[in-house]
mmCIF file of N, CA and C in Angstrom:
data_model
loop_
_atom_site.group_PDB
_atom_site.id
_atom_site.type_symbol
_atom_site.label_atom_id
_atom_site.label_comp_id
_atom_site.label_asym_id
_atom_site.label_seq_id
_atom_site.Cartn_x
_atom_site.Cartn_y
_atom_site.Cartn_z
ATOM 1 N N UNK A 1 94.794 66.716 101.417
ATOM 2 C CA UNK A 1 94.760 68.165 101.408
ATOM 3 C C UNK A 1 94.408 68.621 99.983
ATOM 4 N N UNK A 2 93.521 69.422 99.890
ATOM 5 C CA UNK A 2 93.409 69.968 98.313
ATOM 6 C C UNK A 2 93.795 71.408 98.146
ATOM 7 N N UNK A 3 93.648 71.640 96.585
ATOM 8 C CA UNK A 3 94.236 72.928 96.355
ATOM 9 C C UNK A 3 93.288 73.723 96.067
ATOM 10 N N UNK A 4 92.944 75.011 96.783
ATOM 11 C CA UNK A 4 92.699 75.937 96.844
ATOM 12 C C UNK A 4 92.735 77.063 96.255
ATOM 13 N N UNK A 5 91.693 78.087 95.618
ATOM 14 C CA UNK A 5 91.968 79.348 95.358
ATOM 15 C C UNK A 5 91.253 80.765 96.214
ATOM 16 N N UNK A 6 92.150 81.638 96.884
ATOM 17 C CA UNK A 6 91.546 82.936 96.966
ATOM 18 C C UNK A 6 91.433 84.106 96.363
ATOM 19 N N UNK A 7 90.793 84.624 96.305
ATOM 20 C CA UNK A 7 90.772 86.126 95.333
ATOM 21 C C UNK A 7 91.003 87.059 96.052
ATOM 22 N N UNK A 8 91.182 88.371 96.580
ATOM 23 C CA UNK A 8 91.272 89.327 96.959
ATOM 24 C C UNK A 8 91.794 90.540 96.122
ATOM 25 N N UNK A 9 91.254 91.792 96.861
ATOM 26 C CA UNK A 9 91.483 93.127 96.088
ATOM 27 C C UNK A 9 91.890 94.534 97.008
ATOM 28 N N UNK A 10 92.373 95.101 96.642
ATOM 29 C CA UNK A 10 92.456 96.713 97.308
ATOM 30 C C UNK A 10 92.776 97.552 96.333
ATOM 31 N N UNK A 11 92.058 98.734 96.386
ATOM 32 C CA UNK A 11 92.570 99.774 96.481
ATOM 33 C C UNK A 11 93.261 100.715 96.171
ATOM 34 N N UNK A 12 94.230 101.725 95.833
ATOM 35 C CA UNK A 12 95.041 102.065 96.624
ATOM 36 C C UNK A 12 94.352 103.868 96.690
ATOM 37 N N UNK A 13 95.289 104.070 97.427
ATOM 38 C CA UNK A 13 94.784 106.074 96.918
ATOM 39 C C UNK A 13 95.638 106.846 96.492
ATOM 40 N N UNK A 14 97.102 106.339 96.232
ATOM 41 C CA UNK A 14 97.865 106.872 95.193
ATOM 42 C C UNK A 14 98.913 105.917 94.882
ATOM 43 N N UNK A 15 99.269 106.322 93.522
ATOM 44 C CA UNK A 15 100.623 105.464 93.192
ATOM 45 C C UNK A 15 102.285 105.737 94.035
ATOM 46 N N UNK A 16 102.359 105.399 95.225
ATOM 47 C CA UNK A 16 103.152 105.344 95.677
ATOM 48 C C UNK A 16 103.910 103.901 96.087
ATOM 49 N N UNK A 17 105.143 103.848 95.716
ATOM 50 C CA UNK A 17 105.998 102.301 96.912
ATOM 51 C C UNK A 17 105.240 102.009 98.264
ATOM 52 N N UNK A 18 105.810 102.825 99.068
ATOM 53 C CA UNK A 18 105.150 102.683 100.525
ATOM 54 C C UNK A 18 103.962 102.301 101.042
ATOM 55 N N UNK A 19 103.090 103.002 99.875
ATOM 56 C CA UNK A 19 101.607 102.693 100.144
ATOM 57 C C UNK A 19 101.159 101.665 100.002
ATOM 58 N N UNK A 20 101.916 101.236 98.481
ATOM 59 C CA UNK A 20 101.331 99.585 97.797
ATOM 60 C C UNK A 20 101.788 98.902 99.093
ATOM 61 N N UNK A 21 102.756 98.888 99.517
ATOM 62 C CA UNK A 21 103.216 98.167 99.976
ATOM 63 C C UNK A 21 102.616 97.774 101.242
ATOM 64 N N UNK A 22 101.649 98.841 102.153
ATOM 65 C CA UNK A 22 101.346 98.925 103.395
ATOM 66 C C UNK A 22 99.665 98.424 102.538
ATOM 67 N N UNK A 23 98.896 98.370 101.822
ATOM 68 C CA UNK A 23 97.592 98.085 101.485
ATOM 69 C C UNK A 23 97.989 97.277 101.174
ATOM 70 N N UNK A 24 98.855 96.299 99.875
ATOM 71 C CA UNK A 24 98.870 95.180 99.463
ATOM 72 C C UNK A 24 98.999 94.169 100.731
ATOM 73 N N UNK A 25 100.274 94.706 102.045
ATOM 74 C CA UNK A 25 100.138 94.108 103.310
ATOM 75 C C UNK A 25 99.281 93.276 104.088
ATOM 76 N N UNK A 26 98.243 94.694 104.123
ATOM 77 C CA UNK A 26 96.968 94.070 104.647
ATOM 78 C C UNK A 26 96.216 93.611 103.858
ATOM 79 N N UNK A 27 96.250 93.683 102.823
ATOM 80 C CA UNK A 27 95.355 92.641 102.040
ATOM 81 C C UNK A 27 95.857 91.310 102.163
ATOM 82 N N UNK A 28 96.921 90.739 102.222
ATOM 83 C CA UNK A 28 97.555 89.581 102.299
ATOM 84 C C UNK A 28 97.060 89.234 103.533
ATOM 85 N N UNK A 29 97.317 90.358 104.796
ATOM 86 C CA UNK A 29 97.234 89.736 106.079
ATOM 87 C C UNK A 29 95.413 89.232 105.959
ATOM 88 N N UNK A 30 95.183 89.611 105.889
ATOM 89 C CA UNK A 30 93.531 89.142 105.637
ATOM 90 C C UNK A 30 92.987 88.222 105.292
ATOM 91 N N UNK A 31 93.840 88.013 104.142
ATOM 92 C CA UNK A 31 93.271 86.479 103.645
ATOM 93 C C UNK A 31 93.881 85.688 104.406
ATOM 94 N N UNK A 32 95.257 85.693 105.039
ATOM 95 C CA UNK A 32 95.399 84.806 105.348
ATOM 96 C C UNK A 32 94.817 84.269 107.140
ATOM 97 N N UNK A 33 94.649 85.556 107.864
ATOM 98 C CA UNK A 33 93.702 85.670 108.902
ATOM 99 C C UNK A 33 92.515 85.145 108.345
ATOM 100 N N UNK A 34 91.723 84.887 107.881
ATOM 101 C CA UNK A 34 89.889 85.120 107.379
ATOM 102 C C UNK A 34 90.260 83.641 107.323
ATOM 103 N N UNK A 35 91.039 82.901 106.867
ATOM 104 C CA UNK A 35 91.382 81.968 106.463
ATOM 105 C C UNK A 35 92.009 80.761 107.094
ATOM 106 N N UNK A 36 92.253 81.247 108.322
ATOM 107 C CA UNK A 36 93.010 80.278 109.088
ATOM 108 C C UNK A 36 94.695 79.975 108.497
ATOM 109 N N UNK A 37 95.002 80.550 107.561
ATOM 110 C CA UNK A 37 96.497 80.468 106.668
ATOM 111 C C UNK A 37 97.115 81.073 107.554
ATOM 112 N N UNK A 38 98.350 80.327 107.264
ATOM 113 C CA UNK A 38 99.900 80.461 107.232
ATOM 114 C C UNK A 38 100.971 80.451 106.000
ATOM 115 N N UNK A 39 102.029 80.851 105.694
ATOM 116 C CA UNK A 39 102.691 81.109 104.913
ATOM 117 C C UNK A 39 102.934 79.844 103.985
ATOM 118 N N UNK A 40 102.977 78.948 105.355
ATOM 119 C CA UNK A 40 103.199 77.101 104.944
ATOM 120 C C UNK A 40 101.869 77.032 103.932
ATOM 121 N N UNK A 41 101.088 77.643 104.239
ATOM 122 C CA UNK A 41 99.882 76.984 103.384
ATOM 123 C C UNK A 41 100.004 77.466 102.143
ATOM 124 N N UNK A 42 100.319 78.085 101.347
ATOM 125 C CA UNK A 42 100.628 78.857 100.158
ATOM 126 C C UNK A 42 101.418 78.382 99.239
ATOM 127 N N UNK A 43 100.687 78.016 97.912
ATOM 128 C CA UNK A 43 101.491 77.469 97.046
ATOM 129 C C UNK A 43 101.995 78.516 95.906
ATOM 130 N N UNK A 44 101.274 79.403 95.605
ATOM 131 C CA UNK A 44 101.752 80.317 95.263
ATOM 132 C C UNK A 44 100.783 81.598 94.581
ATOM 133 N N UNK A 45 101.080 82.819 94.384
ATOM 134 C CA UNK A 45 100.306 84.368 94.384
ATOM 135 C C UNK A 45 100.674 84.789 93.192
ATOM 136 N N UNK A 46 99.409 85.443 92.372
ATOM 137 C CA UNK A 46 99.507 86.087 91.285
ATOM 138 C C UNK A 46 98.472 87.069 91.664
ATOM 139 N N UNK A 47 99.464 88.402 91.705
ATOM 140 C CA UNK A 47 99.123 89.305 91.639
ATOM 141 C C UNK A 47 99.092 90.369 90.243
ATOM 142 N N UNK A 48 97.679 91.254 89.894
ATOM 143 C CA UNK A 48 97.364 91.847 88.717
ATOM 144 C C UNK A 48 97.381 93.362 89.399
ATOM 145 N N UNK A 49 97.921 94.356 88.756
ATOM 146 C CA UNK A 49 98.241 96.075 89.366
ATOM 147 C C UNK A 49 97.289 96.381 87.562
ATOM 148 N N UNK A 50 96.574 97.412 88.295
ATOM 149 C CA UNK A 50 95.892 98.131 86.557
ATOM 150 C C UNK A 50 96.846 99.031 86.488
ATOM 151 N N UNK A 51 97.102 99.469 85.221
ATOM 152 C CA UNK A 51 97.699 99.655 84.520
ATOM 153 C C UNK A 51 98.191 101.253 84.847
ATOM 154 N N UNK A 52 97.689 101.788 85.517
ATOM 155 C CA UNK A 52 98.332 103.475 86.452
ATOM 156 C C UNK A 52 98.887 103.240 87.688
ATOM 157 N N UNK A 53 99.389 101.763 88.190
ATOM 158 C CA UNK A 53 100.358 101.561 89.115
ATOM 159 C C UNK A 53 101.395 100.990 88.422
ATOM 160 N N UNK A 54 102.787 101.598 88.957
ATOM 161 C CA UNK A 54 104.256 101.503 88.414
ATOM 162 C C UNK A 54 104.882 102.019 89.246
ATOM 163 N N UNK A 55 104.743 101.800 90.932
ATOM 164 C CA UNK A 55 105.522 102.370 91.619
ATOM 165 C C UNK A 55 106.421 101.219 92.449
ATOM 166 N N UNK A 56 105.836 100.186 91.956
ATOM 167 C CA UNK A 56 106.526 99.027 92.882
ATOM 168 C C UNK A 56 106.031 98.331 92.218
ATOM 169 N N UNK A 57 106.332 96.404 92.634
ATOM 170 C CA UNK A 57 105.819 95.016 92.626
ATOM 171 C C UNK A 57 104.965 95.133 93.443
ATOM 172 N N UNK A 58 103.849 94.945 93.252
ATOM 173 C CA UNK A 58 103.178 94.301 94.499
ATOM 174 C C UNK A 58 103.668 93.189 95.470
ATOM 175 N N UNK A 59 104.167 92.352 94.669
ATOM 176 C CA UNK A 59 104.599 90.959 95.277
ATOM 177 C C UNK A 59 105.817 91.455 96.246
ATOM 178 N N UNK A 60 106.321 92.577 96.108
ATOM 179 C CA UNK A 60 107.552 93.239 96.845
ATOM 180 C C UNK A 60 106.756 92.842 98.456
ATOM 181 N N UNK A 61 105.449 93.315 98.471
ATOM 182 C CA UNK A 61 105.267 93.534 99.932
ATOM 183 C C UNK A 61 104.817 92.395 100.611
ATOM 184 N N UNK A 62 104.684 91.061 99.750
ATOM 185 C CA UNK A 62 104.558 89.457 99.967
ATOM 186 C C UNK A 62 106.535 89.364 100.897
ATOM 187 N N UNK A 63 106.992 89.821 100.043
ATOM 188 C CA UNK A 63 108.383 89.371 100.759
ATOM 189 C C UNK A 63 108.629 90.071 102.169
ATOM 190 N N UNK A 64 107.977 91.246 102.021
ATOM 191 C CA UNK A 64 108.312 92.020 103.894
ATOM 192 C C UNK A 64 107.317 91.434 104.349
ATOM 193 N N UNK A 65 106.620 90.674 104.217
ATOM 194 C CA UNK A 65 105.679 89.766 104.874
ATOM 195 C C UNK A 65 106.653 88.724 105.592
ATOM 196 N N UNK A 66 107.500 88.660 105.115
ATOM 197 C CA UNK A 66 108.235 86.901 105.334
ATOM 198 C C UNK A 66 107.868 85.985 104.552
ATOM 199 N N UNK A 67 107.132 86.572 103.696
ATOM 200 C CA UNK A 67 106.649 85.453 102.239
ATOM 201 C C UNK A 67 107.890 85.059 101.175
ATOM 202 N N UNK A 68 108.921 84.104 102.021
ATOM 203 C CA UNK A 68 109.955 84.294 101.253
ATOM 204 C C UNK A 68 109.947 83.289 100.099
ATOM 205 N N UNK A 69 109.786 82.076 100.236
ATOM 206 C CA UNK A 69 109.667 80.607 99.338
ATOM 207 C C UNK A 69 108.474 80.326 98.564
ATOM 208 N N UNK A 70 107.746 80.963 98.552
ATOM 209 C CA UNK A 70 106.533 80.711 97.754
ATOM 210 C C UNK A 70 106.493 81.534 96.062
ATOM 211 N N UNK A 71 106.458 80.824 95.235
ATOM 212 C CA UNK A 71 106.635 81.414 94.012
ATOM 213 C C UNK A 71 105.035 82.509 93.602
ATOM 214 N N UNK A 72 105.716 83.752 93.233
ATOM 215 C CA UNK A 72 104.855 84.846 93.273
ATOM 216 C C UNK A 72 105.146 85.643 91.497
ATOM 217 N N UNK A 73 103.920 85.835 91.233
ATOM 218 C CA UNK A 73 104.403 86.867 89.607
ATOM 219 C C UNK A 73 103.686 88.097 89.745
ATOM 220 N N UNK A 74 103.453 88.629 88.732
ATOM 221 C CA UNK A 74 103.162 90.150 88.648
ATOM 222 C C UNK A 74 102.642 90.072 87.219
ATOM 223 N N UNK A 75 101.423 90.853 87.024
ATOM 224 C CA UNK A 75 101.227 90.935 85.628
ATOM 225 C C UNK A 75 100.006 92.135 85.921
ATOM 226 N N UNK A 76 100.287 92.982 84.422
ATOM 227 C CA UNK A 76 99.145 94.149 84.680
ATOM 228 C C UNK A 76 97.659 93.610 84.122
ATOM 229 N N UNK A 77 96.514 94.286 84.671
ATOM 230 C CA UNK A 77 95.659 94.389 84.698
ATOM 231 C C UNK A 77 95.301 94.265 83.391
ATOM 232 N N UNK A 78 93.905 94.000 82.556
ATOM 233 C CA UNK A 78 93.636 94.705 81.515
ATOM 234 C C UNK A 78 93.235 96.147 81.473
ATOM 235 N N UNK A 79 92.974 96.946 80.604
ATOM 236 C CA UNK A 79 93.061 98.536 80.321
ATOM 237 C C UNK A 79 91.759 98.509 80.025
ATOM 238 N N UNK A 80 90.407 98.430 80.927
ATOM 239 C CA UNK A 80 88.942 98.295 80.553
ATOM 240 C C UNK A 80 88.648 99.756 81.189
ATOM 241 N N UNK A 81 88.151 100.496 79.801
ATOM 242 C CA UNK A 81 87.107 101.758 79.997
ATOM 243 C C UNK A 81 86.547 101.663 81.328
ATOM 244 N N UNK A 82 86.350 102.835 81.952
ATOM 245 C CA UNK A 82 85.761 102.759 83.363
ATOM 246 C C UNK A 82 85.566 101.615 84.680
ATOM 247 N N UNK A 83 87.122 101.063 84.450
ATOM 248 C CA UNK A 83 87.209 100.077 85.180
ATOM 249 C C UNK A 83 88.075 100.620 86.459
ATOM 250 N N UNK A 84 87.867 100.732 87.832
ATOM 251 C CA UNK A 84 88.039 100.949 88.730
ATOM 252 C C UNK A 84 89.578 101.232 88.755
ATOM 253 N N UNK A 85 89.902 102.277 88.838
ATOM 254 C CA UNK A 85 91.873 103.152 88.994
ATOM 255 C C UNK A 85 92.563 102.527 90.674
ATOM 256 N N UNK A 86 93.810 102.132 90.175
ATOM 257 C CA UNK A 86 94.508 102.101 91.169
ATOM 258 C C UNK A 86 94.334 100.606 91.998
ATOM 259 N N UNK A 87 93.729 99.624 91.361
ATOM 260 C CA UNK A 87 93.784 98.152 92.158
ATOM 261 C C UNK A 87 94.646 97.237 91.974
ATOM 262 N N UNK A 88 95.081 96.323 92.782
ATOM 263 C CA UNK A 88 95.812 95.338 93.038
ATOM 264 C C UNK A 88 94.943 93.849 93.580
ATOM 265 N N UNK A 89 94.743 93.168 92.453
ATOM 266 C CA UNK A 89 94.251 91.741 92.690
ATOM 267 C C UNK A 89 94.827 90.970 93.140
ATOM 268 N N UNK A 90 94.848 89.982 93.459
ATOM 269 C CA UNK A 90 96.023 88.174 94.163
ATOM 270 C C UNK A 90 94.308 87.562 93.552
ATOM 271 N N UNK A 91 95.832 86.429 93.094
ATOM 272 C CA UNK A 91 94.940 85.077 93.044
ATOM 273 C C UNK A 91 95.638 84.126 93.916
ATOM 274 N N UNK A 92 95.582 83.692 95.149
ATOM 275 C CA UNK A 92 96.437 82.699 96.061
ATOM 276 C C UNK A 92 95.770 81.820 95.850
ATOM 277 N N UNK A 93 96.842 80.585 95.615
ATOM 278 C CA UNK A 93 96.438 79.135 95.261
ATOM 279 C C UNK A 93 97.352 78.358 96.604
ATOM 280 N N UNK A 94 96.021 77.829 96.968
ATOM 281 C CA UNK A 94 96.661 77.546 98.877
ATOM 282 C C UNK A 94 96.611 75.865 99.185
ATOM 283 N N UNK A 95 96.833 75.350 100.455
ATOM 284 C CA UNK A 95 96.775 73.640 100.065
ATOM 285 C C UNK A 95 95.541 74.357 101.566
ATOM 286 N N UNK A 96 94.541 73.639 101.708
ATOM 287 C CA UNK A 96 93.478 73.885 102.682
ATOM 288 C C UNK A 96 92.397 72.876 102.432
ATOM 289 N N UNK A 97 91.594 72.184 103.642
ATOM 290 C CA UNK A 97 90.865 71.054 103.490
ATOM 291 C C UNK A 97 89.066 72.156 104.042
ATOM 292 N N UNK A 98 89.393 73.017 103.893
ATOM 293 C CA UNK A 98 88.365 74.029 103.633
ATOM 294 C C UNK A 98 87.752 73.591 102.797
ATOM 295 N N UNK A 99 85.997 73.095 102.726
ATOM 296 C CA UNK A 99 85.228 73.629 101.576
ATOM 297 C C UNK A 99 85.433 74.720 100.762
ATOM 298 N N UNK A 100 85.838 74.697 99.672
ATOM 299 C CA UNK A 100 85.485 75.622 98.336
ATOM 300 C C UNK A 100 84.710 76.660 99.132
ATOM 301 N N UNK A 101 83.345 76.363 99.266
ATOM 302 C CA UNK A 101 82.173 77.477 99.282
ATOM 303 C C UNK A 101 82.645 78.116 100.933
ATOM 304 N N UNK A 102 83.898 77.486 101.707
ATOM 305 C CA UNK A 102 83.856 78.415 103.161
ATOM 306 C C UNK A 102 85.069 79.384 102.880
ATOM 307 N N UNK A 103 85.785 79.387 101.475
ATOM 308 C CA UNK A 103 86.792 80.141 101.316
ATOM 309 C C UNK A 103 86.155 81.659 101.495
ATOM 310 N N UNK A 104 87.308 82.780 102.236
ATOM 311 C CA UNK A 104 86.895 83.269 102.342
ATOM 312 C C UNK A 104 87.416 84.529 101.304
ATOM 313 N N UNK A 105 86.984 85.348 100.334
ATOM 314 C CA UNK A 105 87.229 86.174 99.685
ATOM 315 C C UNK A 105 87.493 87.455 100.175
ATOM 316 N N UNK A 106 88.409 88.426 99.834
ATOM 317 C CA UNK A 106 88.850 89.272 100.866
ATOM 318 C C UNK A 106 88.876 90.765 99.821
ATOM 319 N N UNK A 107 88.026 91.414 99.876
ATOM 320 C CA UNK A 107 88.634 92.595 98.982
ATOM 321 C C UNK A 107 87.892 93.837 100.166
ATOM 322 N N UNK A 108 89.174 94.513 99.937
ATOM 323 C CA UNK A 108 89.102 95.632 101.238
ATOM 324 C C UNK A 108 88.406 96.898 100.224
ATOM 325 N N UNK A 109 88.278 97.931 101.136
ATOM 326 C CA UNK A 109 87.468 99.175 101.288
ATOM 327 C C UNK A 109 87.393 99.393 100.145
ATOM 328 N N UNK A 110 87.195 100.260 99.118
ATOM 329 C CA UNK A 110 86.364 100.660 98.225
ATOM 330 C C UNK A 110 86.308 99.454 97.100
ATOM 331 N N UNK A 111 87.479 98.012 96.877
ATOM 332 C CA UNK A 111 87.240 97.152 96.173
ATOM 333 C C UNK A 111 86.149 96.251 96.204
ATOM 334 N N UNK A 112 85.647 96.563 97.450
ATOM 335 C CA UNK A 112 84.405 95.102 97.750
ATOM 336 C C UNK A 112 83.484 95.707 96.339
ATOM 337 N N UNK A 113 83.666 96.950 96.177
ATOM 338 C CA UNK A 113 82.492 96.793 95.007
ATOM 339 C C UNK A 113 82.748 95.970 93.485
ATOM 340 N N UNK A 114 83.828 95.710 93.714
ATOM 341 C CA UNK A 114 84.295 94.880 92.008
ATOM 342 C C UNK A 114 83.831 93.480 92.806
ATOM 343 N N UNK A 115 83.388 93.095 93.571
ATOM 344 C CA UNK A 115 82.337 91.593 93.798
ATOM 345 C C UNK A 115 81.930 91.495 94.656
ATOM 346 N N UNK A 116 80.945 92.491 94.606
ATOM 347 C CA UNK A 116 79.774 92.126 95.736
ATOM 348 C C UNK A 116 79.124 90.927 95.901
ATOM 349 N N UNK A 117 79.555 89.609 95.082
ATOM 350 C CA UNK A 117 78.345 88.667 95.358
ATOM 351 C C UNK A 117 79.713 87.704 96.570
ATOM 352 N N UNK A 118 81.068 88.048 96.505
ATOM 353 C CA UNK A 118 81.592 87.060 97.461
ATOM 354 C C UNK A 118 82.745 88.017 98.244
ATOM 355 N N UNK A 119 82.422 89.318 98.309
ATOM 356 C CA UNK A 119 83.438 90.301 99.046
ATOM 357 C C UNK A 119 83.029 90.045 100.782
ATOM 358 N N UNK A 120 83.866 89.933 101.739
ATOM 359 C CA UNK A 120 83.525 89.809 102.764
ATOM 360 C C UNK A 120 83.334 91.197 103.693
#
């Protein structure tokens, strides 16, 4: 089995708890749908919030997932001039016998534009 990385992104449309929590959701659910994943498969999530979200952890909404055992951090964004307001990155590092190149990259609605060359 080898180790794996996914990227994914969202969003949000305001700094609220509830919200992160319901977009960061589905961003999780995604990758791990797109992906054939399960929780078992997950070694562990680093998630990046830019720097005008402070309403929650992101990783908060990994745990109402049932994402309970998998080690998860939090760290802010860098503060880049005209760099897209209000996103939440994951880097999931997964065990999957997936080709590299069939991983599937997951960044939802207005994030697909921060990588258009592997946004699905």
């Amino acid at each position: 089995m080898a180790v794996r990385a996914v990227r994914g992104a969202v969003q949000l449309d305001r700094d609220e708890a509830g919200h992160m929590g319901e977009r960061v959701e589905a961003l999780l659910t995604a990758v791990l749908e797109r992906n054939g994943l399960t929780a078992d498969d997950l070694i562990s999530i680093w998630f990046t919030a830019t720097p005008d979200l402070h309403s929650d952890f992101p990783a908060a909404a990994a745990r109402e997932l049932g994402i309970v055992d998998v080690p998860l951090i939090c760290a802010q964004e860098l503060d880049v001039a005209g760099a897209m307001p209000r996103v939440v990155r994951i880097l999931a590092h997964i065990e999957s016998d997936t080709p590299r190149a069939d991983i599937h990259h997951v960044y939802l609605g207005a994030a697909a534009a921060l990588r258009k060359d592997i946004a699905q």
